PDB file of C-alpha atoms and ligand atoms in Angstrom:
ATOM      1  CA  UNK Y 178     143.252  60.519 101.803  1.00 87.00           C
ATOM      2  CA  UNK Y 179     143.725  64.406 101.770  1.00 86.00           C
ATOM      3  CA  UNK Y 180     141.674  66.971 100.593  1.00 89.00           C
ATOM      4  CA  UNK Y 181     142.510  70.716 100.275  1.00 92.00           C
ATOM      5  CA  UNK Y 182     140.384  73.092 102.670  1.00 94.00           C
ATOM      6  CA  UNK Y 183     140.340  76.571 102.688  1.00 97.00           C
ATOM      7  CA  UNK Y 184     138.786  78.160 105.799  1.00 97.00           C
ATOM      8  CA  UNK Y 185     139.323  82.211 104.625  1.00 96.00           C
ATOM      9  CA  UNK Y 186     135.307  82.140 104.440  1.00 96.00           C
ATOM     10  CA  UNK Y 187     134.837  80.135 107.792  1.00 98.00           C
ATOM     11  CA  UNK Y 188     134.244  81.870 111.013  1.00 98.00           C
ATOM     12  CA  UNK Y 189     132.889  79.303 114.120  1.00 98.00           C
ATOM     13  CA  UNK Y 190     131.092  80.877 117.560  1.00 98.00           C
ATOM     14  CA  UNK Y 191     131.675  79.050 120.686  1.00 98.00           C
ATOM     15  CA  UNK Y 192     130.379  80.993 123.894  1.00 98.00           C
ATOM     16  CA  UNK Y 193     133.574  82.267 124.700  1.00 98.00           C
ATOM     17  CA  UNK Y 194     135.207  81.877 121.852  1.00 99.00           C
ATOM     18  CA  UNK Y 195     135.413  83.081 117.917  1.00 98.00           C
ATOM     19  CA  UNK Y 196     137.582  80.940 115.400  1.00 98.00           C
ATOM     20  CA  UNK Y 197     138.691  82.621 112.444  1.00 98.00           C
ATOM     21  CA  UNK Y 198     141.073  83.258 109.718  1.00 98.00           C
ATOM     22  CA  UNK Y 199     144.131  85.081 110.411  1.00 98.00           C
ATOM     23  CA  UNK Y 200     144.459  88.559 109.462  1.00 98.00           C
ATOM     24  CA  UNK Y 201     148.208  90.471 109.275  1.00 97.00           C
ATOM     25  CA  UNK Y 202     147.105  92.785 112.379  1.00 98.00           C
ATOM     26  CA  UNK Y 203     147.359  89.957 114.547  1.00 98.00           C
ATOM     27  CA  UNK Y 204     150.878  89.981 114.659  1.00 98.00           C
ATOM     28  CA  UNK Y 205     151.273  91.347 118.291  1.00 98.00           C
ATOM     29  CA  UNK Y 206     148.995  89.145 119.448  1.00 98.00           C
ATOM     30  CA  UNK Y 207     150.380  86.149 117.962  1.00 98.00           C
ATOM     31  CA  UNK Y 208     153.899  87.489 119.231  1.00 98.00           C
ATOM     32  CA  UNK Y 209     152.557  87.592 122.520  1.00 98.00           C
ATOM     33  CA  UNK Y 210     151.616  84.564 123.041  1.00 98.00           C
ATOM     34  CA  UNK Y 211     154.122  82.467 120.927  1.00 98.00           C
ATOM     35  CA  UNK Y 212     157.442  83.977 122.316  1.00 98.00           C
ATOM     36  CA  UNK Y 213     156.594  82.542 125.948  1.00 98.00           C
ATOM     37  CA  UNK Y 214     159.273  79.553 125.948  1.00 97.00           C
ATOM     38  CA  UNK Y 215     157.717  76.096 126.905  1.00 96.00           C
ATOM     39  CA  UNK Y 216     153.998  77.109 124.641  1.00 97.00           C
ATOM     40  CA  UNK Y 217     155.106  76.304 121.080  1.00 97.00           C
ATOM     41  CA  UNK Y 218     158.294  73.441 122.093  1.00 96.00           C
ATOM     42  CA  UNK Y 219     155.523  71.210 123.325  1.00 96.00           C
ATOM     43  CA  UNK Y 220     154.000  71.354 120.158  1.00 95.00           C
ATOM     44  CA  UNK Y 221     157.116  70.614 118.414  1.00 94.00           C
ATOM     45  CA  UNK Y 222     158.249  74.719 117.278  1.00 96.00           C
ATOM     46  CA  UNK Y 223     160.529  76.536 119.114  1.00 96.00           C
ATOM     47  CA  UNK Y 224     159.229  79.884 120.866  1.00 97.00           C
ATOM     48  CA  UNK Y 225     159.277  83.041 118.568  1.00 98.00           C
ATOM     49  CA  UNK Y 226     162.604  85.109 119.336  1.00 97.00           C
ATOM     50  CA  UNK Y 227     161.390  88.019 117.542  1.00 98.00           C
ATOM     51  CA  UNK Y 228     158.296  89.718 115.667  1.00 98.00           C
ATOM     52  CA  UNK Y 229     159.639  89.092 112.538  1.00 98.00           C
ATOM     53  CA  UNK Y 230     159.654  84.938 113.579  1.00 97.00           C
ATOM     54  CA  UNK Y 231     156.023  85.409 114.220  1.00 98.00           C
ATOM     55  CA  UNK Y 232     154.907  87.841 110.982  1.00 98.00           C
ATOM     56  CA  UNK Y 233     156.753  85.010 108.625  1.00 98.00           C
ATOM     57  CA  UNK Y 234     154.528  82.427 110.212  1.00 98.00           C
ATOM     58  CA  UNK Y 235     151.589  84.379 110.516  1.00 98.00           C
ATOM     59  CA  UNK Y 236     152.082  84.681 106.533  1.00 98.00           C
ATOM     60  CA  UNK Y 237     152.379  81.086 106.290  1.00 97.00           C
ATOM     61  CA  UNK Y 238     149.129  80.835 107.890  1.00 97.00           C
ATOM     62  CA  UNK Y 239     147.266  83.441 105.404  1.00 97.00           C
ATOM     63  CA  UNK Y 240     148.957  81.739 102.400  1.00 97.00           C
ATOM     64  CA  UNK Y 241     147.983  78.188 103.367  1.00 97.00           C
ATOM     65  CA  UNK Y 242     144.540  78.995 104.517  1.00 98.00           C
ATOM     66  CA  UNK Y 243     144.358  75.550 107.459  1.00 98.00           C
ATOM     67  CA  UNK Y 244     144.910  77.355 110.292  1.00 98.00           C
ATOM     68  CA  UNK Y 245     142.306  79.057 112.423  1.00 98.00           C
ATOM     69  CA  UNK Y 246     143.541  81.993 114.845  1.00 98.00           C
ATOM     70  CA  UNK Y 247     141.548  81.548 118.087  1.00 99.00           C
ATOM     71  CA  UNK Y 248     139.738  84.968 119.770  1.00 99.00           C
ATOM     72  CA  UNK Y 249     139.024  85.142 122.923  1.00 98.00           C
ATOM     73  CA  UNK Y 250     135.540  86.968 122.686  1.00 98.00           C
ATOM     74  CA  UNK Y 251     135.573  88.984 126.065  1.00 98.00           C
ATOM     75  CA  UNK Y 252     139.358  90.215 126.056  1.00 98.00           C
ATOM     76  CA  UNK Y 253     139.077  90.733 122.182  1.00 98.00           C
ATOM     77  CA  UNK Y 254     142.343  89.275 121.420  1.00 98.00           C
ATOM     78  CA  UNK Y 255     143.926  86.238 119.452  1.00 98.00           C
ATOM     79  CA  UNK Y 256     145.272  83.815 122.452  1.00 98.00           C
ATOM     80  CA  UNK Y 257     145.883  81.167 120.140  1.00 98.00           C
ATOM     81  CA  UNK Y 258     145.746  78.828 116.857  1.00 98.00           C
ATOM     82  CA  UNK Y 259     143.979  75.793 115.481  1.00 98.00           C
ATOM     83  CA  UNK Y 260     145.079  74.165 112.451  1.00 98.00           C
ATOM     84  CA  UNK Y 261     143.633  71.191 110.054  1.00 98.00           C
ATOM     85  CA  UNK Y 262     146.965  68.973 108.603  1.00 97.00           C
ATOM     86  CA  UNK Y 263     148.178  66.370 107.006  1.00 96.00           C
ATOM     87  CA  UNK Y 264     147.144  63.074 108.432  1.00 97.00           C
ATOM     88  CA  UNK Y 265     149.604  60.582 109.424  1.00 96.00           C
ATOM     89  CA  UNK Y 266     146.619  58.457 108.945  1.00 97.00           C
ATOM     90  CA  UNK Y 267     146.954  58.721 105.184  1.00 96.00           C
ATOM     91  CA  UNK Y 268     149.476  56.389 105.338  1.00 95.00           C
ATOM     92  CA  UNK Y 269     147.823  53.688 107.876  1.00 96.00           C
ATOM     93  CA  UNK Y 270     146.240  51.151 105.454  1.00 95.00           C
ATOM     94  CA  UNK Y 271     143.221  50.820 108.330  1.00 96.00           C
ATOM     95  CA  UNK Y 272     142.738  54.195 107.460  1.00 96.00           C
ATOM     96  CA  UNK Y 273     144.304  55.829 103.933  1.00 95.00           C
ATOM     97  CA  UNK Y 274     141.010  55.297 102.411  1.00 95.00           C
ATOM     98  CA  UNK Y 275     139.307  58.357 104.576  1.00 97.00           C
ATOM     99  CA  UNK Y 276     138.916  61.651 103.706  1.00 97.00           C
ATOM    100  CA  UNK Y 277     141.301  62.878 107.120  1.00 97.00           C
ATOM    101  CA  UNK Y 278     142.857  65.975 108.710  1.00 98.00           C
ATOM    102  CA  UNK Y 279     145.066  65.936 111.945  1.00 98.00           C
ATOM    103  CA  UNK Y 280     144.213  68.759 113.910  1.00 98.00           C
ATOM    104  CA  UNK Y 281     146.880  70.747 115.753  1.00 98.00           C
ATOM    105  CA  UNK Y 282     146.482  73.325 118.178  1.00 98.00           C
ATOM    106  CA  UNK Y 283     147.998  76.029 121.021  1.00 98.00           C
ATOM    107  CA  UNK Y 284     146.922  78.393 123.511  1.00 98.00           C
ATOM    108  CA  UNK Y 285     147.801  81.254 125.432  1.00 98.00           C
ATOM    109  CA  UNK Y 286     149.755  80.493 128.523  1.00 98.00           C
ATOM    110  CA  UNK Y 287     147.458  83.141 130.606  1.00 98.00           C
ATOM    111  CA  UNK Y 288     144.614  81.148 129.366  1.00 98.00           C
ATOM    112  CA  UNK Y 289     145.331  77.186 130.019  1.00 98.00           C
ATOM    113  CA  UNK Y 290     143.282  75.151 132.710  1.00 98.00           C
ATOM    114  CA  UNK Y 291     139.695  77.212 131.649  1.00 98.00           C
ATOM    115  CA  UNK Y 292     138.583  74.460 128.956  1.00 98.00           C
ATOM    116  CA  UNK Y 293     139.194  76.946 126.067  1.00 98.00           C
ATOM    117  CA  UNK Y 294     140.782  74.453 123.605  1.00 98.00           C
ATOM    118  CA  UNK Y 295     138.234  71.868 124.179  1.00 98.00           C
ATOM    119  CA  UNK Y 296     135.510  74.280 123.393  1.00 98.00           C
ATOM    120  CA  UNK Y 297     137.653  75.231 119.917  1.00 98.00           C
ATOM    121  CA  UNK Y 298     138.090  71.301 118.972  1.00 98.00           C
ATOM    122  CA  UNK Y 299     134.654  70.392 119.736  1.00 98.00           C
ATOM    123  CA  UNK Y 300     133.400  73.311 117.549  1.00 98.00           C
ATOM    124  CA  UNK Y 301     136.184  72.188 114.721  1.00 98.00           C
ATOM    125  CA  UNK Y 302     135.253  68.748 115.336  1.00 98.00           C
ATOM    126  CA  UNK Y 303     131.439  69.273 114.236  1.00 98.00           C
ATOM    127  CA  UNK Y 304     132.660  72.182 111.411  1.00 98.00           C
ATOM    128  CA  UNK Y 305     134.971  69.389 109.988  1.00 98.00           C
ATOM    129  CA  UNK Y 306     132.249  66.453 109.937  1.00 97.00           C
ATOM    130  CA  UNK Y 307     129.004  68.582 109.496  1.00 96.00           C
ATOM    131  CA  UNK Y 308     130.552  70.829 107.052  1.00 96.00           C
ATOM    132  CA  UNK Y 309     133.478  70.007 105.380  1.00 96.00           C
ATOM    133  CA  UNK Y 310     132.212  66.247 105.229  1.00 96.00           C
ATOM    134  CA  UNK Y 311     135.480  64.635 106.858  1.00 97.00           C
ATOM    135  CA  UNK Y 312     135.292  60.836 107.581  1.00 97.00           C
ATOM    136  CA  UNK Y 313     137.810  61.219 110.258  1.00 98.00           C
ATOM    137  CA  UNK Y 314     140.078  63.729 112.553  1.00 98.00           C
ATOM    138  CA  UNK Y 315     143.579  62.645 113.576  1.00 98.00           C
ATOM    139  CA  UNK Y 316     145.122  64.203 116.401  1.00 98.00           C
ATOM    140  CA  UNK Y 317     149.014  63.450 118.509  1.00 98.00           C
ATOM    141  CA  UNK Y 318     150.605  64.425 121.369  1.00 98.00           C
ATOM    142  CA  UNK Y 319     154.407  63.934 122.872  1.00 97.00           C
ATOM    143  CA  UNK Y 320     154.392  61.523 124.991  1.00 97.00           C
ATOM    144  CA  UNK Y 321     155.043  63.631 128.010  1.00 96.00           C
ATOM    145  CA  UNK Y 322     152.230  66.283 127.071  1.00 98.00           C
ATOM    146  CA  UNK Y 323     149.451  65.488 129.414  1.00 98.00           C
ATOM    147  CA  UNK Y 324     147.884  69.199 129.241  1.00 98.00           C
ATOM    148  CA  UNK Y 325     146.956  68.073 125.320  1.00 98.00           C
ATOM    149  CA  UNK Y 326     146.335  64.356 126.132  1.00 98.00           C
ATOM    150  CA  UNK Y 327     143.614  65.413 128.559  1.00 98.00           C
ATOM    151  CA  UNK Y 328     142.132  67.547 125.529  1.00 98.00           C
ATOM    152  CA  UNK Y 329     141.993  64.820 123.013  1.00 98.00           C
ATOM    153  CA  UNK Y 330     140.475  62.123 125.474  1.00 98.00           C
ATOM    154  CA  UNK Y 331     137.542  65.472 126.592  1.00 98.00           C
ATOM    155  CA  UNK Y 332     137.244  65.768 122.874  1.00 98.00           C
ATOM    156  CA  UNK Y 333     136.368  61.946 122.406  1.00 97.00           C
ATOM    157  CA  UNK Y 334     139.210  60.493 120.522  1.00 98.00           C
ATOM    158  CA  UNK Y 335     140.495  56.999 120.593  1.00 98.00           C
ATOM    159  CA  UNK Y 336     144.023  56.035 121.159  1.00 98.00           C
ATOM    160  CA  UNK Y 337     145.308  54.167 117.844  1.00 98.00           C
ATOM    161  CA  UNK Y 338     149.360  53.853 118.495  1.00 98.00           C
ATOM    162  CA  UNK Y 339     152.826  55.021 119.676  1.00 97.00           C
ATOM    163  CA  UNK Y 340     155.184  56.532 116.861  1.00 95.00           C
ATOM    164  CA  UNK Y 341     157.713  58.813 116.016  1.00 93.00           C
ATOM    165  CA  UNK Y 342     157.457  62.841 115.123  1.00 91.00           C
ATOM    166  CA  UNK Y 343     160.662  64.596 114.129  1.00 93.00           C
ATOM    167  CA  UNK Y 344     160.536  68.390 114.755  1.00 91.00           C
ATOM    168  CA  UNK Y 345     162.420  69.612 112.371  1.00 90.00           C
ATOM    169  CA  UNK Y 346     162.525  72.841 113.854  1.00 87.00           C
ATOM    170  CA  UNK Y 347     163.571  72.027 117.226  1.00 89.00           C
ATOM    171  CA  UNK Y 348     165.938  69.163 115.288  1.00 92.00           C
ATOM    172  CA  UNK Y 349     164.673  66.715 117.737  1.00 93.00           C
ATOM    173  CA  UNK Y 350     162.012  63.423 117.341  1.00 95.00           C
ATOM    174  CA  UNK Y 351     160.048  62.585 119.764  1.00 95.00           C
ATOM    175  CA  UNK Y 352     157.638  59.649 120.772  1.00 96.00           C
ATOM    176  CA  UNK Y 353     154.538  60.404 120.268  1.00 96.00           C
ATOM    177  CA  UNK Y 354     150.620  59.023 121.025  1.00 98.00           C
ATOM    178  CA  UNK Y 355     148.088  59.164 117.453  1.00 98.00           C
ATOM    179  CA  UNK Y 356     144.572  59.478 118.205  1.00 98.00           C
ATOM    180  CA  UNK Y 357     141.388  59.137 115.696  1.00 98.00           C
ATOM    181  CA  UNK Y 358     137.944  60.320 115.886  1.00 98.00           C
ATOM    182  CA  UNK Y 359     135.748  58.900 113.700  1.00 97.00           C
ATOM    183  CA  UNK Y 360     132.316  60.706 112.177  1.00 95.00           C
ATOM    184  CA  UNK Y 361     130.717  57.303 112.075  1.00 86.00           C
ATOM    185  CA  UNK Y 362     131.456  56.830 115.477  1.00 79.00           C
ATOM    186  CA  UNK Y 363     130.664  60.292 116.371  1.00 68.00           C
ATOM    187  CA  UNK Y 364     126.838  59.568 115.056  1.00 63.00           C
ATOM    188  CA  UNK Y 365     126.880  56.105 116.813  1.00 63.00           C
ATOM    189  CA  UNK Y 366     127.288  57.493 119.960  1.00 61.00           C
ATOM    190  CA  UNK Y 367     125.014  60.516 119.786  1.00 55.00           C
TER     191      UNK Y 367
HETATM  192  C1  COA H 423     147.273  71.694 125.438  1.00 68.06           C
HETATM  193  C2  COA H 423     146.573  73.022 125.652  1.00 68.06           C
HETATM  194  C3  COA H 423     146.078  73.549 124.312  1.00 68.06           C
HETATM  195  C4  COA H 423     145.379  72.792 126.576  1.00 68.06           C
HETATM  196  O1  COA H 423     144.471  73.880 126.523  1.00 68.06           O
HETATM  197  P1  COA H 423     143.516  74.275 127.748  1.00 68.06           P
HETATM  198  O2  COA H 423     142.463  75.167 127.219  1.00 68.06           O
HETATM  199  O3  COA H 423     144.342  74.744 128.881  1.00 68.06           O
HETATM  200  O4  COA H 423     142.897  72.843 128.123  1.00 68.06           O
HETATM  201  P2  COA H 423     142.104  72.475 129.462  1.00 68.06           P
HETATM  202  O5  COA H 423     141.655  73.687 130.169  1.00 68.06           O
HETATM  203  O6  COA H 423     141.130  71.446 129.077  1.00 68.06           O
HETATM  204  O7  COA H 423     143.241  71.804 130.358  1.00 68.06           O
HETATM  205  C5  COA H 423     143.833  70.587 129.936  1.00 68.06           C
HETATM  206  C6  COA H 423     144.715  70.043 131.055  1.00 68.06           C
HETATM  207  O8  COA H 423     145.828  70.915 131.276  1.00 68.06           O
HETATM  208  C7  COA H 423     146.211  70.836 132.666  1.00 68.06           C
HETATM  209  N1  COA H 423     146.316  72.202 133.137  1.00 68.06           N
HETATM  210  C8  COA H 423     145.336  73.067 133.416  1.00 68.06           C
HETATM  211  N2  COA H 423     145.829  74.265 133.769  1.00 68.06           N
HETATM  212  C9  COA H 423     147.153  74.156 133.711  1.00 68.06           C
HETATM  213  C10 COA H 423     148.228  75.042 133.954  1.00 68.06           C
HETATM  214  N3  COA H 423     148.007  76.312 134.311  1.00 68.06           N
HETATM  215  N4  COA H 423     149.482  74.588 133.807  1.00 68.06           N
HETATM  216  C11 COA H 423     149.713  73.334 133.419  1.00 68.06           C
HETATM  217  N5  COA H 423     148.727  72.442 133.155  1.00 68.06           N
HETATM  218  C12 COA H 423     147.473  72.853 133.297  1.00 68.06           C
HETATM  219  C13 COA H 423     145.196  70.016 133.384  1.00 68.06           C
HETATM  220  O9  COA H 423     145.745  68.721 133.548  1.00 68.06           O
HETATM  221  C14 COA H 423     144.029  69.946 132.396  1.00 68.06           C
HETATM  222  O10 COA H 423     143.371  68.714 132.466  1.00 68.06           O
HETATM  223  P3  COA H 423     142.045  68.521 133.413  1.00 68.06           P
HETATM  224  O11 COA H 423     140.970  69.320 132.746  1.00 68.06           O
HETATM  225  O12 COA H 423     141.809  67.092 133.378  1.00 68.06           O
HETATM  226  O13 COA H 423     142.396  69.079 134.752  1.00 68.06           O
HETATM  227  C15 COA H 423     147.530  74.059 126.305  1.00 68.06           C
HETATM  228  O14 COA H 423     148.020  73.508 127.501  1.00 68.06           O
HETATM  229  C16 COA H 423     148.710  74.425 125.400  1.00 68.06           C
HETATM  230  O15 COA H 423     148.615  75.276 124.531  1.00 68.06           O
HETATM  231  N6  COA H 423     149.860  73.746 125.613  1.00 68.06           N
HETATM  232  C17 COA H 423     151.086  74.035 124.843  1.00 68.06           C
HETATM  233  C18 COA H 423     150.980  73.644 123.376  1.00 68.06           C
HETATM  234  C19 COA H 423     150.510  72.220 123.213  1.00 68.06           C
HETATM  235  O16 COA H 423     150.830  71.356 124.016  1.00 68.06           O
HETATM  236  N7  COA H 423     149.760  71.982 122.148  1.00 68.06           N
HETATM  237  C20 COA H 423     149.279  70.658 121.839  1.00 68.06           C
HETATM  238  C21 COA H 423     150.263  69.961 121.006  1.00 68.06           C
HETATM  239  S1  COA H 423     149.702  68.302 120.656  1.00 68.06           S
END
């Protein structure tokens, strides 16, 4: 089942880390770190070519009000994003009953291997459950990404299936791995 967020009130403090909404000024930021080629295409987008690429998305993200931007506390910068989706889970009859979001996220090339996106999804993680009252979080990877696979299995999630994801901006599909995470299971285990 989906339910509409809107995180433009929501800030979250990690220790090294401050999620929050987007704001226009971020534009270099985001530039910087989305026109490296091989950061976005393993997430299914293809690398920002220019500043405009990243100010239209950057909009997208204001206007649709899902997507955290990710700042790194100590060099006071946006290194990445964090967004709550649409579930391919809402259309799994095990689970089209829960109120879902699929999490999506990227980082920084300069900042990968430090455990900075596991700190951001275990922080979204309780903000979705504790907060937004979620029954479940979906999350995928390509089948080759083992840099986001080890993130999902540090975050807790389960392996559900294989499937399908056509990028329609790289105009490619890929196999792909679909992971759930489920708040009952989350309190079972605590
Ligand atoms: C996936 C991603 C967010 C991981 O973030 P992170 O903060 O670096 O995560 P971690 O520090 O926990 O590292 C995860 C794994 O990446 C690998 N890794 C670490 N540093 C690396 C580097 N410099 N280069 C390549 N892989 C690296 C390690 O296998 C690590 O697993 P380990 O902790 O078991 O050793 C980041 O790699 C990224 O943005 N990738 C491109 C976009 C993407 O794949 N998004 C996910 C789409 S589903």
């Amino acid at each position: 089942m989906d339910i509409k967020i809107d995180i433009s009130d929501t800030v979250i403090e990690t220790d090294r880390l401050i999620l929050r909404p987007w704001k226009e000024t971020d534009v270099n930021d985001l530039f910087e770190y989305a026109s490296v080629e091989g950061v976005g295409e393993m997430a299914g987008w293809k690398h920002h070519e220019s500043i405009e690429a990243s100010r239209a998305i950057l909009q997208a993200f204001i206007i649709e009000k899902n997507v955290f931007a990710i700042v790194h506390k100590e060099d006071n910068k946006v290194i990445g994003s964090l967004g709550l989706h649409r579930s391919w889970a809402e259309y799994d009859d095990e689970y089209a009953h829960l109120k879902v979001k699929e999490i999506g996220f990227v980082l920084s090339k300069a900042y990968w291997g430090r455990g900075l996106m596991p700190e951001a999804v275990k922080a979204v993680i309780s903000f979705c459950f504790e907060k937004l009252g979620l029954d479940a979080l979906t999350v995928s990877h390509f089948i080759f990404n083992n840099q986001s696979r080890r993130v999902i299995e540090k975050c807790g999630f389960s392996f559900v299936k294989k499937g399908q994801y056509h990028a329609k901006l790289l105009q490619k599909t890929f196999e792909d791995m679909k992971y759930i995470l489920l708040r009952q299971s989350r309190v079972a285990n605590k």
